[in-house]
Amino acid sequence: MKEIKMVDLLGQYKLISNEVNTVINNVLNSTSFINGPSVSKFQKNLENYLDVKHVIPCANGTDALQIALMSLGLKPGDEVIASDFTFAATVEVIALLKLTPVLVDIDSRTFNIDINAIKNKITNKSKVIIPVHLFGQAANMSEINQIAKKNNLYVIEDNAQAIGSNYKFPNGIKKKTGTIGMIGTTSFFPSKNLGAYGDGGAIFTNNDSLAENIRGIVNHGMFKRYHHDIVGVNSRLDSLQAAILDVKLKYLDKYNKARRSLAKKYTENLKNQFCIETPYIHGDDDSHVFHQYTIKIKNKKRDDLIKFLNKYKIPSGVYYPIPLHKQKAYKSKRFIEDDFKVTNEVSKSVISLPMHTEMNSDQIEFICEKLLTFFQL
Ligand SMILES: *Cc1c(COP(=O)(O)O)cnc(C)c1O
């Protein structure tokens, strides 16, 4: 059997290497490495794919979040409500901008931000909610948008793990995640569902004036050459990455479909073991693009399981081992342990299994067989 990997970027590249090598060569020969035609081409194609008015490419997913927050004209001390259980980039940019992170608990089944926890933390300083579509599953955007509307808050969707996922509103209308809040952000980090061969990111919005503002911010606050109207940053997607992403965008639906079908195989094999809680899919099948296949181990033996799997060369990951409110950099007296019952628990019980577009059924069978053996020991 092929070596099992957490992600297999080489396997994926090999299947599209002719196309990718051609576009890379085109960029090399054009020498327009920054803001070349491949950047605007990818931008247009991504706008069409997502059905969103504006895509503004930038350097990475963390910048995308920071720039989204910068575009809203917030004041130091304004409160930003964010999930306690995600990658640290979200809370990092809130802190960098001297805004106040208000971390809240998650729904234990979906791992996404808990709607009641948001409601409980709204004050007259609240300005933004940042839901993350964690592990590839769309957060409950209908309720989040309703809370935002009622309380005059902006919604920034962190879509770094869920590009291509569809959220279905109660009235049946579907929209792509990242296009539902005021602003959406994503990352093209190589292992993401739409990954570059280096760093990359993008910001999405349907709002014309925000888009205009964001285009200025990513470019040193310049709207007219050498006229700096606001404080901006330098954050660009380079032409090589854009050309590669434009090739890969064509395969995104196929890649996400492959992830979903692998997830289904895992779940079929594991669902009857009572020490394992397999992923709960809140909406239709296409609302989850399985950036990670994450299960909960309910007998407190997660760390032993990791060691056991390692013996059989089965890699795994723990996303995330420490809730953000417990991270040294973000500790605060404002955080009360009682508010984080779910994140404190799931950070000890979750494990993510290998998940990538080039996995095959034999590998899934092998991983599941070893997992089930562990619980019979
Ligand atoms: C990857 C990721 C980011 C950061 O993206 P970078 O491109 O690495 O800066 C932000 N948020 C989430 C949820 C992510 O998974």
mmCIF file of N, CA, C and O in Angstrom, residues 4-53:
data_model
loop_
_atom_site.group_PDB
_atom_site.id
_atom_site.type_symbol
_atom_site.label_atom_id
_atom_site.label_comp_id
_atom_site.label_asym_id
_atom_site.label_seq_id
_atom_site.Cartn_x
_atom_site.Cartn_y
_atom_site.Cartn_z
ATOM 1 N N ILE A 4 0.827 6.338 3.742
ATOM 2 C CA ILE A 4 -0.305 7.198 4.079
ATOM 3 C C ILE A 4 0.209 8.552 4.547
ATOM 4 O O ILE A 4 1.072 8.629 5.420
ATOM 5 N N LYS A 5 -0.316 9.595 3.934
ATOM 6 C CA LYS A 5 0.110 10.944 4.311
ATOM 7 C C LYS A 5 -1.086 11.757 4.790
ATOM 8 O O LYS A 5 -2.214 11.496 4.376
ATOM 9 N N MET A 6 -0.815 12.738 5.613
ATOM 10 C CA MET A 6 -1.872 13.635 6.072
ATOM 11 C C MET A 6 -2.415 14.419 4.871
ATOM 12 O O MET A 6 -3.610 14.574 4.694
ATOM 13 N N VAL A 7 -1.497 14.946 4.073
ATOM 14 C CA VAL A 7 -1.849 15.580 2.798
ATOM 15 C C VAL A 7 -0.827 15.098 1.772
ATOM 16 O O VAL A 7 0.290 14.746 2.135
ATOM 17 N N ASP A 8 -1.202 15.069 0.490
ATOM 18 C CA ASP A 8 -0.296 14.563 -0.544
ATOM 19 C C ASP A 8 -0.219 15.571 -1.691
ATOM 20 O O ASP A 8 -0.859 15.411 -2.725
ATOM 21 N N LEU A 9 0.566 16.614 -1.466
ATOM 22 C CA LEU A 9 0.627 17.674 -2.473
ATOM 23 C C LEU A 9 1.318 17.200 -3.746
ATOM 24 O O LEU A 9 0.970 17.637 -4.846
ATOM 25 N N LEU A 10 2.267 16.277 -3.605
ATOM 26 C CA LEU A 10 2.976 15.795 -4.796
ATOM 27 C C LEU A 10 2.036 14.956 -5.674
ATOM 28 O O LEU A 10 1.979 15.152 -6.891
ATOM 29 N N GLY A 11 1.294 14.076 -5.048
ATOM 30 C CA GLY A 11 0.345 13.246 -5.798
ATOM 31 C C GLY A 11 -0.640 14.106 -6.574
ATOM 32 O O GLY A 11 -0.954 13.828 -7.734
ATOM 33 N N GLN A 12 -1.110 15.157 -5.931
ATOM 34 C CA GLN A 12 -2.080 16.040 -6.588
ATOM 35 C C GLN A 12 -1.432 16.812 -7.741
ATOM 36 O O GLN A 12 -1.998 16.927 -8.822
ATOM 37 N N TYR A 13 -0.218 17.291 -7.499
ATOM 38 C CA TYR A 13 0.501 18.044 -8.535
ATOM 39 C C TYR A 13 0.737 17.179 -9.774
ATOM 40 O O TYR A 13 0.525 17.631 -10.913
ATOM 41 N N LYS A 14 1.146 15.927 -9.547
ATOM 42 C CA LYS A 14 1.509 15.064 -10.681
ATOM 43 C C LYS A 14 0.357 14.915 -11.683
ATOM 44 O O LYS A 14 0.590 14.822 -12.879
ATOM 45 N N LEU A 15 -0.867 14.905 -11.174
ATOM 46 C CA LEU A 15 -2.017 14.713 -12.070
ATOM 47 C C LEU A 15 -2.310 15.935 -12.937
ATOM 48 O O LEU A 15 -3.027 15.835 -13.931
ATOM 49 N N ILE A 16 -1.774 17.092 -12.553
ATOM 50 C CA ILE A 16 -2.058 18.310 -13.333
ATOM 51 C C ILE A 16 -0.757 19.001 -13.736
ATOM 52 O O ILE A 16 -0.743 20.178 -14.108
ATOM 53 N N SER A 17 0.349 18.250 -13.670
ATOM 54 C CA SER A 17 1.661 18.895 -13.831
ATOM 55 C C SER A 17 1.834 19.539 -15.212
ATOM 56 O O SER A 17 2.450 20.609 -15.315
ATOM 57 N N ASN A 18 1.283 18.918 -16.267
ATOM 58 C CA ASN A 18 1.449 19.523 -17.596
ATOM 59 C C ASN A 18 0.852 20.915 -17.658
ATOM 60 O O ASN A 18 1.501 21.875 -18.078
ATOM 61 N N GLU A 19 -0.399 20.991 -17.193
ATOM 62 C CA GLU A 19 -1.104 22.279 -17.200
ATOM 63 C C GLU A 19 -0.386 23.309 -16.329
ATOM 64 O O GLU A 19 -0.201 24.460 -16.720
ATOM 65 N N VAL A 20 -0.004 22.854 -15.138
ATOM 66 C CA VAL A 20 0.621 23.791 -14.186
ATOM 67 C C VAL A 20 1.973 24.261 -14.717
ATOM 68 O O VAL A 20 2.286 25.459 -14.684
ATOM 69 N N ASN A 21 2.772 23.330 -15.239
ATOM 70 C CA ASN A 21 4.093 23.714 -15.741
ATOM 71 C C ASN A 21 3.978 24.717 -16.885
ATOM 72 O O ASN A 21 4.786 25.651 -16.997
ATOM 73 N N THR A 22 2.960 24.531 -17.719
ATOM 74 C CA THR A 22 2.766 25.465 -18.830
ATOM 75 C C THR A 22 2.482 26.879 -18.327
ATOM 76 O O THR A 22 3.106 27.841 -18.788
ATOM 77 N N VAL A 23 1.558 26.991 -17.373
ATOM 78 C CA VAL A 23 1.229 28.357 -16.928
ATOM 79 C C VAL A 23 2.388 28.986 -16.153
ATOM 80 O O VAL A 23 2.616 30.196 -16.240
ATOM 81 N N ILE A 24 3.144 28.148 -15.438
ATOM 82 C CA ILE A 24 4.314 28.696 -14.722
ATOM 83 C C ILE A 24 5.312 29.244 -15.749
ATOM 84 O O ILE A 24 5.836 30.349 -15.610
ATOM 85 N N ASN A 25 5.552 28.454 -16.792
ATOM 86 C CA ASN A 25 6.469 28.903 -17.838
ATOM 87 C C ASN A 25 6.013 30.190 -18.506
ATOM 88 O O ASN A 25 6.828 31.061 -18.816
ATOM 89 N N ASN A 26 4.697 30.293 -18.712
ATOM 90 C CA ASN A 26 4.169 31.522 -19.308
ATOM 91 C C ASN A 26 4.475 32.737 -18.435
ATOM 92 O O ASN A 26 4.881 33.779 -18.941
ATOM 93 N N VAL A 27 4.287 32.580 -17.121
ATOM 94 C CA VAL A 27 4.572 33.710 -16.231
ATOM 95 C C VAL A 27 6.074 34.023 -16.249
ATOM 96 O O VAL A 27 6.472 35.185 -16.343
ATOM 97 N N LEU A 28 6.900 32.971 -16.217
ATOM 98 C CA LEU A 28 8.351 33.194 -16.210
ATOM 99 C C LEU A 28 8.772 33.980 -17.455
ATOM 100 O O LEU A 28 9.565 34.918 -17.388
ATOM 101 N N ASN A 29 8.194 33.587 -18.593
ATOM 102 C CA ASN A 29 8.585 34.262 -19.832
ATOM 103 C C ASN A 29 7.996 35.659 -19.960
ATOM 104 O O ASN A 29 8.563 36.507 -20.639
ATOM 105 N N SER A 30 6.872 35.888 -19.297
ATOM 106 C CA SER A 30 6.273 37.229 -19.363
ATOM 107 C C SER A 30 7.002 38.187 -18.420
ATOM 108 O O SER A 30 6.962 39.402 -18.605
ATOM 109 N N THR A 31 7.650 37.626 -17.395
ATOM 110 C CA THR A 31 8.312 38.370 -16.311
ATOM 111 C C THR A 31 7.389 39.365 -15.593
ATOM 112 O O THR A 31 7.863 40.187 -14.818
ATOM 113 N N SER A 32 6.084 39.284 -15.799
ATOM 114 C CA SER A 32 5.242 40.155 -14.950
ATOM 115 C C SER A 32 4.863 39.367 -13.699
ATOM 116 O O SER A 32 3.815 38.749 -13.622
ATOM 117 N N PHE A 33 5.792 39.412 -12.766
ATOM 118 C CA PHE A 33 5.674 38.577 -11.576
ATOM 119 C C PHE A 33 4.676 39.142 -10.562
ATOM 120 O O PHE A 33 4.152 38.428 -9.743
ATOM 121 N N ILE A 34 4.480 40.453 -10.616
ATOM 122 C CA ILE A 34 3.553 41.098 -9.683
ATOM 123 C C ILE A 34 2.433 41.748 -10.489
ATOM 124 O O ILE A 34 2.702 42.440 -11.481
ATOM 125 N N ASN A 35 1.193 41.514 -10.046
ATOM 126 C CA ASN A 35 0.020 42.081 -10.727
ATOM 127 C C ASN A 35 -0.012 41.775 -12.226
ATOM 128 O O ASN A 35 -0.499 42.586 -13.018
ATOM 129 N N GLY A 36 0.458 40.599 -12.596
ATOM 130 C CA GLY A 36 0.391 40.209 -14.006
ATOM 131 C C GLY A 36 -1.035 39.829 -14.399
ATOM 132 O O GLY A 36 -1.934 39.804 -13.551
ATOM 133 N N PRO A 37 -1.222 39.523 -15.687
ATOM 134 C CA PRO A 37 -2.568 39.184 -16.164
ATOM 135 C C PRO A 37 -3.161 37.960 -15.471
ATOM 136 O O PRO A 37 -4.385 37.845 -15.352
ATOM 137 N N SER A 38 -2.306 37.049 -14.987
ATOM 138 C CA SER A 38 -2.855 35.844 -14.344
ATOM 139 C C SER A 38 -3.595 36.195 -13.053
ATOM 140 O O SER A 38 -4.512 35.481 -12.651
ATOM 141 N N VAL A 39 -3.212 37.306 -12.427
ATOM 142 C CA VAL A 39 -3.876 37.690 -11.176
ATOM 143 C C VAL A 39 -5.308 38.147 -11.459
ATOM 144 O O VAL A 39 -6.257 37.697 -10.818
ATOM 145 N N SER A 40 -5.466 39.001 -12.474
ATOM 146 C CA SER A 40 -6.837 39.467 -12.761
ATOM 147 C C SER A 40 -7.686 38.344 -13.356
ATOM 148 O O SER A 40 -8.890 38.268 -13.117
ATOM 149 N N LYS A 41 -7.055 37.440 -14.089
ATOM 150 C CA LYS A 41 -7.796 36.304 -14.649
ATOM 151 C C LYS A 41 -8.328 35.413 -13.528
ATOM 152 O O LYS A 41 -9.509 35.044 -13.490
ATOM 153 N N PHE A 42 -7.462 35.087 -12.579
ATOM 154 C CA PHE A 42 -7.887 34.251 -11.457
ATOM 155 C C PHE A 42 -8.960 34.956 -10.628
ATOM 156 O O PHE A 42 -9.950 34.344 -10.221
ATOM 157 N N GLN A 43 -8.752 36.254 -10.446
ATOM 158 C CA GLN A 43 -9.736 37.028 -9.679
ATOM 159 C C GLN A 43 -11.125 36.924 -10.320
ATOM 160 O O GLN A 43 -12.109 36.614 -9.642
ATOM 161 N N LYS A 44 -11.200 37.130 -11.616
ATOM 162 C CA LYS A 44 -12.488 37.051 -12.337
ATOM 163 C C LYS A 44 -13.096 35.651 -12.232
ATOM 164 O O LYS A 44 -14.281 35.479 -11.978
ATOM 165 N N ASN A 45 -12.242 34.642 -12.447
ATOM 166 C CA ASN A 45 -12.760 33.268 -12.410
ATOM 167 C C ASN A 45 -13.255 32.891 -11.021
ATOM 168 O O ASN A 45 -14.239 32.172 -10.879
ATOM 169 N N LEU A 46 -12.574 33.400 -10.003
ATOM 170 C CA LEU A 46 -13.023 33.107 -8.631
ATOM 171 C C LEU A 46 -14.315 33.863 -8.318
ATOM 172 O O LEU A 46 -15.208 33.324 -7.658
ATOM 173 N N GLU A 47 -14.424 35.081 -8.820
ATOM 174 C CA GLU A 47 -15.687 35.830 -8.649
ATOM 175 C C GLU A 47 -16.846 35.041 -9.261
ATOM 176 O O GLU A 47 -17.906 34.900 -8.657
ATOM 177 N N ASN A 48 -16.636 34.522 -10.465
ATOM 178 C CA ASN A 48 -17.683 33.722 -11.116
ATOM 179 C C ASN A 48 -17.998 32.458 -10.337
ATOM 180 O O ASN A 48 -19.157 32.113 -10.134
ATOM 181 N N TYR A 49 -16.952 31.772 -9.908
ATOM 182 C CA TYR A 49 -17.149 30.515 -9.188
ATOM 183 C C TYR A 49 -17.963 30.737 -7.911
ATOM 184 O O TYR A 49 -18.879 29.979 -7.597
ATOM 185 N N LEU A 50 -17.593 31.805 -7.181
ATOM 186 C CA LEU A 50 -18.255 32.054 -5.889
ATOM 187 C C LEU A 50 -19.576 32.797 -6.046
ATOM 188 O O LEU A 50 -20.357 32.857 -5.118
ATOM 189 N N ASP A 51 -19.780 33.369 -7.225
ATOM 190 C CA ASP A 51 -20.919 34.251 -7.454
ATOM 191 C C ASP A 51 -20.888 35.419 -6.469
ATOM 192 O O ASP A 51 -21.846 35.658 -5.720
ATOM 193 N N VAL A 52 -19.763 36.108 -6.460
ATOM 194 C CA VAL A 52 -19.597 37.278 -5.596
ATOM 195 C C VAL A 52 -19.091 38.423 -6.467
ATOM 196 O O VAL A 52 -18.398 38.199 -7.467
ATOM 197 N N LYS A 53 -19.460 39.656 -6.083
ATOM 198 C CA LYS A 53 -19.123 40.798 -6.934
ATOM 199 C C LYS A 53 -17.627 41.111 -6.957
ATOM 200 O O LYS A 53 -17.075 41.450 -8.002
#
